[in-house]
Tab-separated table of C-alpha atoms in Angstrom:
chain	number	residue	atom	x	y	z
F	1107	UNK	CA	-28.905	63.142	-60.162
F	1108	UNK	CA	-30.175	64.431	-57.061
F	1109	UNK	CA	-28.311	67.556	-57.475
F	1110	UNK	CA	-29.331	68.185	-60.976
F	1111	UNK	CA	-33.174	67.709	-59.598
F	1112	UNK	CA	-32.341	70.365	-57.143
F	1113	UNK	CA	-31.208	72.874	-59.762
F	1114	UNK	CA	-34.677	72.451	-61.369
F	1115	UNK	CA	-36.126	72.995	-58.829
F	1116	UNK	CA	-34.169	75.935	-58.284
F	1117	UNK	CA	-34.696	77.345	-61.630
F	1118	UNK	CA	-39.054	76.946	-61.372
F	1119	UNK	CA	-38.810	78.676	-58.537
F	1120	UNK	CA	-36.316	81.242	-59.642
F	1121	UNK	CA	-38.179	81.855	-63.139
F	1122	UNK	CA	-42.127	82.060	-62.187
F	1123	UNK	CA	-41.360	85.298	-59.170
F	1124	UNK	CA	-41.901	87.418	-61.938
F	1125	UNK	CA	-45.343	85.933	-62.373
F	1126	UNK	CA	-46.228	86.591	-58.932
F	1127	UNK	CA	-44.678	90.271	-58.527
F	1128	UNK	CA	-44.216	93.126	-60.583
F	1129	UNK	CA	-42.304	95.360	-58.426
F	1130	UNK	CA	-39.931	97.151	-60.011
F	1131	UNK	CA	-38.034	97.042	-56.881
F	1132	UNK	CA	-38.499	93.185	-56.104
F	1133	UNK	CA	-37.610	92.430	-59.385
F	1134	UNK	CA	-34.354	93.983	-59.881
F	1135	UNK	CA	-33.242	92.682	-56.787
F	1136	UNK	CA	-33.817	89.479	-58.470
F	1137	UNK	CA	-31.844	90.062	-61.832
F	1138	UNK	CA	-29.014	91.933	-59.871
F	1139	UNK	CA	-28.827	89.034	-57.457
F	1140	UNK	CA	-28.658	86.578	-60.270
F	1141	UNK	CA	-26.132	88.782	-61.798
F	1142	UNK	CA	-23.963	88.458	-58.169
F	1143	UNK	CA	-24.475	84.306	-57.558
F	1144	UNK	CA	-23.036	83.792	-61.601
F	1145	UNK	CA	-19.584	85.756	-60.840
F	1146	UNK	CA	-19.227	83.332	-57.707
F	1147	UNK	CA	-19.912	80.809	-59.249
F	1148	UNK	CA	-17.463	81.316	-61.877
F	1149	UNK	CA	-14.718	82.570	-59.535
F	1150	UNK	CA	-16.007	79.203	-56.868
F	1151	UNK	CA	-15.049	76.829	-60.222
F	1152	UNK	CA	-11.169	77.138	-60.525
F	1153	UNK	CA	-10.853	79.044	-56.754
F	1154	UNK	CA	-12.524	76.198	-54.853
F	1155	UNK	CA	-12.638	73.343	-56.600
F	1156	UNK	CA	-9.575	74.052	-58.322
F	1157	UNK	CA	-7.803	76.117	-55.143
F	1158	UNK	CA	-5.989	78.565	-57.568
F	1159	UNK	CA	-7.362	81.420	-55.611
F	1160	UNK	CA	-7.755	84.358	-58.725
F	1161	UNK	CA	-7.463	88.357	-57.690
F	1162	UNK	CA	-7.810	89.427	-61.042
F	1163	UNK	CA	-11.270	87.639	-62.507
F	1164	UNK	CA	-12.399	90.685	-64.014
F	1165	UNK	CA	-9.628	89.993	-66.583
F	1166	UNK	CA	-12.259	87.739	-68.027
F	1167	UNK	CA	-15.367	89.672	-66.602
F	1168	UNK	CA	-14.195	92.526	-69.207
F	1169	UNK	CA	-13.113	90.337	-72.010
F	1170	UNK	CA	-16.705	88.887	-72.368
F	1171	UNK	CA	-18.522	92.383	-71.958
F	1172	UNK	CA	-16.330	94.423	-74.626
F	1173	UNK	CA	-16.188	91.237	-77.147
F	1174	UNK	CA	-20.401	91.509	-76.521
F	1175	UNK	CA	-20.604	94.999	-77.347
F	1176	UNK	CA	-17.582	95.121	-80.277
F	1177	UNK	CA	-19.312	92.671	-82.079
F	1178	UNK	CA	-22.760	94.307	-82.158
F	1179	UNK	CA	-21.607	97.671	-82.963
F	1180	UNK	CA	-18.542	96.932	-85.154
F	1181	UNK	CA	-19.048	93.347	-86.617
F	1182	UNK	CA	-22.788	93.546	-86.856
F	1183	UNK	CA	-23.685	90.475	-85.030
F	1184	UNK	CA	-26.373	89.945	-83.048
F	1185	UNK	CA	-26.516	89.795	-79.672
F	1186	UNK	CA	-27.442	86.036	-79.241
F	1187	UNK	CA	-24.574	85.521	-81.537
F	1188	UNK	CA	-21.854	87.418	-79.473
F	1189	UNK	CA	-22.819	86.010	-76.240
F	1190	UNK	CA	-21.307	82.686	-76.919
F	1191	UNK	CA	-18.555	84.330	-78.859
F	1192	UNK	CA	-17.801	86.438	-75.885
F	1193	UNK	CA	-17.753	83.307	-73.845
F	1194	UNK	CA	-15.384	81.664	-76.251
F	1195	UNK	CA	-12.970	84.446	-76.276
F	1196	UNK	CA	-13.178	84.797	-72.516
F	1197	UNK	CA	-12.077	81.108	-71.742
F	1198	UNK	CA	-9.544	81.997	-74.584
F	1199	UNK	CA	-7.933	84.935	-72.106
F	1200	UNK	CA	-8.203	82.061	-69.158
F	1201	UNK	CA	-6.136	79.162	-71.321
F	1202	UNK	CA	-3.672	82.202	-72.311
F	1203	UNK	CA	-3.111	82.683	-68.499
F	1204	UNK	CA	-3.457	79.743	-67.187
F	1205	UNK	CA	-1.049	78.336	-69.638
F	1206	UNK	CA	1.294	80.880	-69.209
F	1207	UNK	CA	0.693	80.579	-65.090
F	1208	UNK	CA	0.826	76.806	-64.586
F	1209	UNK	CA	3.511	75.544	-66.912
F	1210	UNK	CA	6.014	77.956	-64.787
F	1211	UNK	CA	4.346	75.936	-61.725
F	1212	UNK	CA	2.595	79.573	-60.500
F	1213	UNK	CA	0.355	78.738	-57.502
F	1214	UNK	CA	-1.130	80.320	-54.564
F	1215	UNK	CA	-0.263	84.139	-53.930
F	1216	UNK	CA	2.170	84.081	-57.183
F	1217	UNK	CA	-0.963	82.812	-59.393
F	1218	UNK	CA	-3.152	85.201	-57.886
F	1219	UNK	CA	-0.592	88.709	-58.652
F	1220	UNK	CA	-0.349	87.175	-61.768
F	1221	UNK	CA	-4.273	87.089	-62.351
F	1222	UNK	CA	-4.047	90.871	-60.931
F	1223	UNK	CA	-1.259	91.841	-62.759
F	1224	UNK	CA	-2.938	90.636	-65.984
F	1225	UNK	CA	-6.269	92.113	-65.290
F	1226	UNK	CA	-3.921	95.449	-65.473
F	1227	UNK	CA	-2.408	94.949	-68.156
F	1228	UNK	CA	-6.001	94.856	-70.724
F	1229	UNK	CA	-7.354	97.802	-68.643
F	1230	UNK	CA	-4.492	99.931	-69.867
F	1231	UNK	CA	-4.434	98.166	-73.278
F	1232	UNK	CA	-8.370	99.362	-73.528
F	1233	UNK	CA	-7.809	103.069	-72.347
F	1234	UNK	CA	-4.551	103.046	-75.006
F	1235	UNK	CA	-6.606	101.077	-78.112
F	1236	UNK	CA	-9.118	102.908	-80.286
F	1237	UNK	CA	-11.747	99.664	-81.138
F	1238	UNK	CA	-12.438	99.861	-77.509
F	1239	UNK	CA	-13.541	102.910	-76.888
F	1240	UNK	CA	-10.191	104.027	-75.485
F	1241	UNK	CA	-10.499	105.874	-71.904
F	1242	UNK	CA	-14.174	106.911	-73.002
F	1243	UNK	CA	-15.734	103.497	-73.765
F	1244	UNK	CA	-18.484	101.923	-75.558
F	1245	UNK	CA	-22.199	102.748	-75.490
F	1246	UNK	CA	-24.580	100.256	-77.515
F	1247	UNK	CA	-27.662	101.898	-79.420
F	1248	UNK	CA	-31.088	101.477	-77.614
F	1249	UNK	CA	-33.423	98.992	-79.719
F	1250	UNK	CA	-35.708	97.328	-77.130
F	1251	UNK	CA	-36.562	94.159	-78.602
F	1252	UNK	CA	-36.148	89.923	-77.524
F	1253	UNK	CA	-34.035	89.830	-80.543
F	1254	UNK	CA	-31.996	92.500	-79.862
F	1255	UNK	CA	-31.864	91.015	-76.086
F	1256	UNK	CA	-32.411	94.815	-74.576
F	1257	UNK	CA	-36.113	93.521	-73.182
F	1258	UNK	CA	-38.811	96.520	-71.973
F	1259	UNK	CA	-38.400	95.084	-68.357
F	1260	UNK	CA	-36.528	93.149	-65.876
F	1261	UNK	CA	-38.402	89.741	-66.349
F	1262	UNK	CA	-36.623	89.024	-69.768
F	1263	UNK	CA	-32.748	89.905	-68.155
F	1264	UNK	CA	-33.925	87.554	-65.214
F	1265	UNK	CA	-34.558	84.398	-67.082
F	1266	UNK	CA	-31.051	85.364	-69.430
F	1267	UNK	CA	-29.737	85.383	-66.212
F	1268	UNK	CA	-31.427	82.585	-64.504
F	1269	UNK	CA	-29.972	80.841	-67.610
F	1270	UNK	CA	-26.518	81.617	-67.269
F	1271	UNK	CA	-26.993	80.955	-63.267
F	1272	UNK	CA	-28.388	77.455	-64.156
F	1273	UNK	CA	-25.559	76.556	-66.840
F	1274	UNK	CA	-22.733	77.125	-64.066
F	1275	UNK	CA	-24.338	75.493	-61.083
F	1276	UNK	CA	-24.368	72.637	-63.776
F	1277	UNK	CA	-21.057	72.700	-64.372
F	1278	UNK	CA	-20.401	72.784	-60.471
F	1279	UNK	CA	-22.498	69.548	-60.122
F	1280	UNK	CA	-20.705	67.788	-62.687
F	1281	UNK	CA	-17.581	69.132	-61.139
F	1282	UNK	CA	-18.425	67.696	-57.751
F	1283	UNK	CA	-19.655	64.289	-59.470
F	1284	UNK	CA	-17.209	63.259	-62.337
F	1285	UNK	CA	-13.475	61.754	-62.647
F	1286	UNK	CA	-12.295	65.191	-63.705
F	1287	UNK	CA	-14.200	66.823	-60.724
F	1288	UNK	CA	-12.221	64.198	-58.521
F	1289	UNK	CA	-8.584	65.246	-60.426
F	1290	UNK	CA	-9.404	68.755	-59.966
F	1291	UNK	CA	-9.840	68.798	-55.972
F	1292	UNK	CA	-7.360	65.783	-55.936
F	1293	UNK	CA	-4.881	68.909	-57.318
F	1294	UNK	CA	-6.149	71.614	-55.136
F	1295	UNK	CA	-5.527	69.313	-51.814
F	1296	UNK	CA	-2.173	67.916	-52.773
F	1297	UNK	CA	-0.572	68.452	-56.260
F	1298	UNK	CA	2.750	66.564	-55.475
F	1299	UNK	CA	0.071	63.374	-54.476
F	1300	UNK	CA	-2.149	63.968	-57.333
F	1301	UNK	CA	0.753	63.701	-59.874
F	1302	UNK	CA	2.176	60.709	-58.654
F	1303	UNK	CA	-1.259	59.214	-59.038
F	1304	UNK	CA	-1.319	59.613	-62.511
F	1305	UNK	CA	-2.928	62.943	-62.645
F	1306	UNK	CA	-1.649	65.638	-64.709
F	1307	UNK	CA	-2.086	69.040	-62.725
F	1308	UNK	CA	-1.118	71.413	-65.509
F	1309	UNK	CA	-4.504	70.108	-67.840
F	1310	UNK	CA	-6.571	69.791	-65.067
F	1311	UNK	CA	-6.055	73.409	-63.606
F	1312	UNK	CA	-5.876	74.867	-67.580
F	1313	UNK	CA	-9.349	73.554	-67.693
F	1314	UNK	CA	-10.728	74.759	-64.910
F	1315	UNK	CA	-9.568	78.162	-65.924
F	1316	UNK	CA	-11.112	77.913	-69.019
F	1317	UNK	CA	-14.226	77.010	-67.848
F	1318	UNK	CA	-13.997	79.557	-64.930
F	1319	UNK	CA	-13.206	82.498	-67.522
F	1320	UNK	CA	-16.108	81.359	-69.519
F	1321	UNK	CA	-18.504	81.735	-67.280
F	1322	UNK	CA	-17.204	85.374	-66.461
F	1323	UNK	CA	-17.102	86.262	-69.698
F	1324	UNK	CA	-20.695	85.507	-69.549
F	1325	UNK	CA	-21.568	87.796	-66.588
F	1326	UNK	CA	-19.565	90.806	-68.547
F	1327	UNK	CA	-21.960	90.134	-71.650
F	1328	UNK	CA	-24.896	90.291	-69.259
F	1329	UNK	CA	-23.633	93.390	-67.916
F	1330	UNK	CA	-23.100	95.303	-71.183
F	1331	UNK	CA	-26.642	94.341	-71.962
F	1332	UNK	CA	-28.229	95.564	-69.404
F	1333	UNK	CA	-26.497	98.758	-68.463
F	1334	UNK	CA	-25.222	99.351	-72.457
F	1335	UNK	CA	-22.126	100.806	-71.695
F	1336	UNK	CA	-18.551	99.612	-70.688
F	1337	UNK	CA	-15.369	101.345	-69.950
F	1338	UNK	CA	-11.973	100.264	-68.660
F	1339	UNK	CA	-12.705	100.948	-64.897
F	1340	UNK	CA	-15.717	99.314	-64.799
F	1341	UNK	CA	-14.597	95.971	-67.410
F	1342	UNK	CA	-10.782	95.474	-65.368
F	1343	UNK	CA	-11.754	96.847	-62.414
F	1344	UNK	CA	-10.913	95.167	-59.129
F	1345	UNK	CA	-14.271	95.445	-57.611
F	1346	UNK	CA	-15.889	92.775	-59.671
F	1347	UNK	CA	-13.114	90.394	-58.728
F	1348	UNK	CA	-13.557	91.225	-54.826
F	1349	UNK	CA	-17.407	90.847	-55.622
F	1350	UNK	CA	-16.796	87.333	-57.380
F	1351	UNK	CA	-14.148	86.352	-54.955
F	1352	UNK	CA	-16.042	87.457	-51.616
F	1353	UNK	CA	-19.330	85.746	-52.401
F	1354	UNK	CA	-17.673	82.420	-52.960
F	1355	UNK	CA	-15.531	82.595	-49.521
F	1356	UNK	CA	-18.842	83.761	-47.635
F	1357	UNK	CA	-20.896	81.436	-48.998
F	1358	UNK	CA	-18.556	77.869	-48.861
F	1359	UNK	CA	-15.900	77.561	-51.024
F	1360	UNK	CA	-15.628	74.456	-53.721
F	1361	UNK	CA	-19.525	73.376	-53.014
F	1362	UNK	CA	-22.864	73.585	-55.601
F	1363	UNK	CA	-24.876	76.097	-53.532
F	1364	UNK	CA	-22.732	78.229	-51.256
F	1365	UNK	CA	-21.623	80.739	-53.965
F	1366	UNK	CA	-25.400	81.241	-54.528
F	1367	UNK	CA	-25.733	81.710	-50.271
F	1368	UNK	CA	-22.935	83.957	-50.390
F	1369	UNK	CA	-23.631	86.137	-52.963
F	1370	UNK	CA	-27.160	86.623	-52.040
F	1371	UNK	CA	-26.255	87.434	-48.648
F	1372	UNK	CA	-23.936	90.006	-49.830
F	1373	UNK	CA	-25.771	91.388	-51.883
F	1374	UNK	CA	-28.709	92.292	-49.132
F	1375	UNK	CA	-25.898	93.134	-46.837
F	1376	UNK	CA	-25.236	95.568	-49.778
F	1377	UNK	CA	-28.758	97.234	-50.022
F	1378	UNK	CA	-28.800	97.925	-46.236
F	1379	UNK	CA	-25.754	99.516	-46.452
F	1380	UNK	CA	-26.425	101.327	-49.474
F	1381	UNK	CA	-29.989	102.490	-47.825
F	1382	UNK	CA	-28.069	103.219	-44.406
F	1383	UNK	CA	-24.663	104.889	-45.601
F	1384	UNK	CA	-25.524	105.935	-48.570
F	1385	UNK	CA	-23.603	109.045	-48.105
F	1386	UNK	CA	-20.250	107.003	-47.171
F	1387	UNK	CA	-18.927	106.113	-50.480
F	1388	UNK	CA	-16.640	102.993	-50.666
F	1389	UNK	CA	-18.629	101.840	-46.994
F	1390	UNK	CA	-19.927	98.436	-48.686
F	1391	UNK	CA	-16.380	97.367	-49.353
F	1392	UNK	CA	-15.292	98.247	-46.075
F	1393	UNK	CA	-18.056	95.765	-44.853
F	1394	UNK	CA	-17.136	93.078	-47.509
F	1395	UNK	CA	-13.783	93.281	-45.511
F	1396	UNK	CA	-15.285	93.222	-42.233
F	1397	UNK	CA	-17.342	90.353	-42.927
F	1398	UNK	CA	-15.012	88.179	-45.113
F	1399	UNK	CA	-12.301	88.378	-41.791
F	1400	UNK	CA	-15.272	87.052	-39.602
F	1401	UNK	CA	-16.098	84.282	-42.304
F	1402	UNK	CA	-12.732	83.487	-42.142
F	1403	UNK	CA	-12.426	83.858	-38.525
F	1404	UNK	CA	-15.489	81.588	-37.370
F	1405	UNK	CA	-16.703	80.064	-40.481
F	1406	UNK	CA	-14.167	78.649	-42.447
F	1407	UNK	CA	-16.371	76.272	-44.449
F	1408	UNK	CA	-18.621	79.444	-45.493
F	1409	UNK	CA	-22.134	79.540	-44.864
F	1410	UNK	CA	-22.916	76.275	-46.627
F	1411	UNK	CA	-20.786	74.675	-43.999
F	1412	UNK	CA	-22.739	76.106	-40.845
F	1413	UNK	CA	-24.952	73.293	-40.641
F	1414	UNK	CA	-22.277	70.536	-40.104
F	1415	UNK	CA	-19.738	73.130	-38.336
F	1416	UNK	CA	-21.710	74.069	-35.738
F	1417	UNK	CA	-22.936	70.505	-34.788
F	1418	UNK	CA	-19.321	69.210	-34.767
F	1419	UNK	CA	-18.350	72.236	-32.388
F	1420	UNK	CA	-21.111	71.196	-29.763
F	1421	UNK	CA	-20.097	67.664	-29.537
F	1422	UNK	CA	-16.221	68.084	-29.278
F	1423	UNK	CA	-17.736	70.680	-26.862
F	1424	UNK	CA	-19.926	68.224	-24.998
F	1425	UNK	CA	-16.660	65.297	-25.145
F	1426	UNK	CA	-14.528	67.853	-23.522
F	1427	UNK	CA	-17.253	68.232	-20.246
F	1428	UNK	CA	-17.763	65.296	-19.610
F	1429	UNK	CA	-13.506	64.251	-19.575
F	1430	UNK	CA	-14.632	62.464	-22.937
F	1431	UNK	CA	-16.136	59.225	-21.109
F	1432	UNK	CA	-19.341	60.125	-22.870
């Protein structure tokens, strides 16, 4: 419960800034942050709790964003509709691959070419196919309205977002707290032990990709409705997986809150660089790269793991000065 507590916490906090601030500036920060910690989160689900480590999320990332804008502007729906729809068909994509992964016993670096490999695969199908847009892509009609969930400002995307941000960090909590939680990093540490335990690794893993592509899927909606457009690039396009991968390994992988650390520091990292280099194209992920090696290097537990690291580091320290009478 105490986690859950937290999370409210977390969202009050989150979702009264905009009552306090009405920088245009301050406030997209916000929303784009939001926007960052969800994809973690949803990558953090089946890559660190699960340990199928995924280079191809944006498989899922683009499913959810052209389902959102195909069913406004060819099946009529609304917007509120197609967001869980686009969820749905998202986690869809994620039992199609993870069934297709796991029952062939895929893991590690074969699981995650197979996630990139897949990813791929739709972004040519979606240049080729005309209901997508083909190579051009999809633009949705401007009609500013709450029910059309294209709001005037930033506030209304933040609390979508703060929603969707809220949902997963649920999901991690109950992940770190329940029996299936428990079967899923009982997997990730040992299969061979978890299996003779009882537990069935294939379910366990499907679900976690399932619940993992949902929550993309729900960060592609988000995106179409905020920028209204999509193409292939930018729906299967590697840099959202980095994105969702890299703020989950910076920020601790297979806990509640370091995605959200991660991503957030990331995503300031990214705004100095953008206001520094902005005339070096391609410098941020150059950066991501520089700082996910010194994560990995020094910090293997993330940033969400520097508090006990570092402690644990100065006593071994301290035992080996004193000859380890101490």
């Amino acid at each position: 419960m105490k986690d859950f507590r937290r999370i409210a916490l977390f969202a009050l906090v989150i979702g009264v800034i905009p009552f306090f601030t009405q920088s245009g500036v301050m406030l997209n920060f916000v929303m784009t942050a939001l926007y960052a910690c969800l994809l973690s989160q949803a990558w953090n689900v089946l890559g660190g709790f699960g340990g199928q480590f995924s280079f191809g999320h944006a498989l899922f990332f683009g499913t959810g964003a052209y389902v959102q804008a195909i069913a406004q502007m060819q099946w009529g729906l609304s917007p509120w509709v197609a967001l869980p729809l686009a969820m749905t068909f998202a986690a869809g994509v994620g039992a199609f691959v993870g069934a297709a992964s796991f029952r062939y016993g895929l893991k590690g670096s074969y699981f995650a070419l197979v996630t990139l490999a897949f990813a791929e695969v739709f972004r040519i199908l979606a240049t080729s196919v005309p209901f997508t847009g083909a190579g051009v892509g999809l633009m949705l009609p401007l009609k500013e309205s709450a029910a059309n969930m294209q709001f005037a400002n930033r506030v209304g995307f933040i609390w979508l977002m703060l929603g969707l941000v809220t949902l997963a960090l649920c999901i991690t909590a109950w992940l770190r707290h329940s029996r299936f939680g428990a079967y899923l990093q009982a997997v990730r540490d040992n299969e061979d032990a978890a299996r003779a335990i009882g537990v069935n690794p294939f379910s366990v893993k499907l679900i976690a990709t399932v619940l993992s592509g949902g929550l993309m899927g729900a960060g592609g909606a988000f995106y179409v409705q905020v920028f209204q457009y999509i193409d292939p690039g930018i729906a299967f396009g590697s840099h959202t997986s980095v994105e969702a991968l890299v703020g989950a390994i910076v920020g601790g992988l297979g806990t509640l809150w370091g995605p959200l650390l991660g991503a957030i520091s990331l995503h300031i990292l990214a705004d100095l660089t953008r206001n520094l280099f902005g005339q070096l194209p391609g410098i941020n992920m150059v950066i991501y790269g520089v700082v996910l090696i010194v994560i990995v290097m020094f910090l293997p537990r993330g940033i969400a793991g520097l508090g006990t690291v570092m402690p644990l580091q100065w006593l071994r320290g301290s035992k080996r000065s004193d000859g380890g009478k101490s």
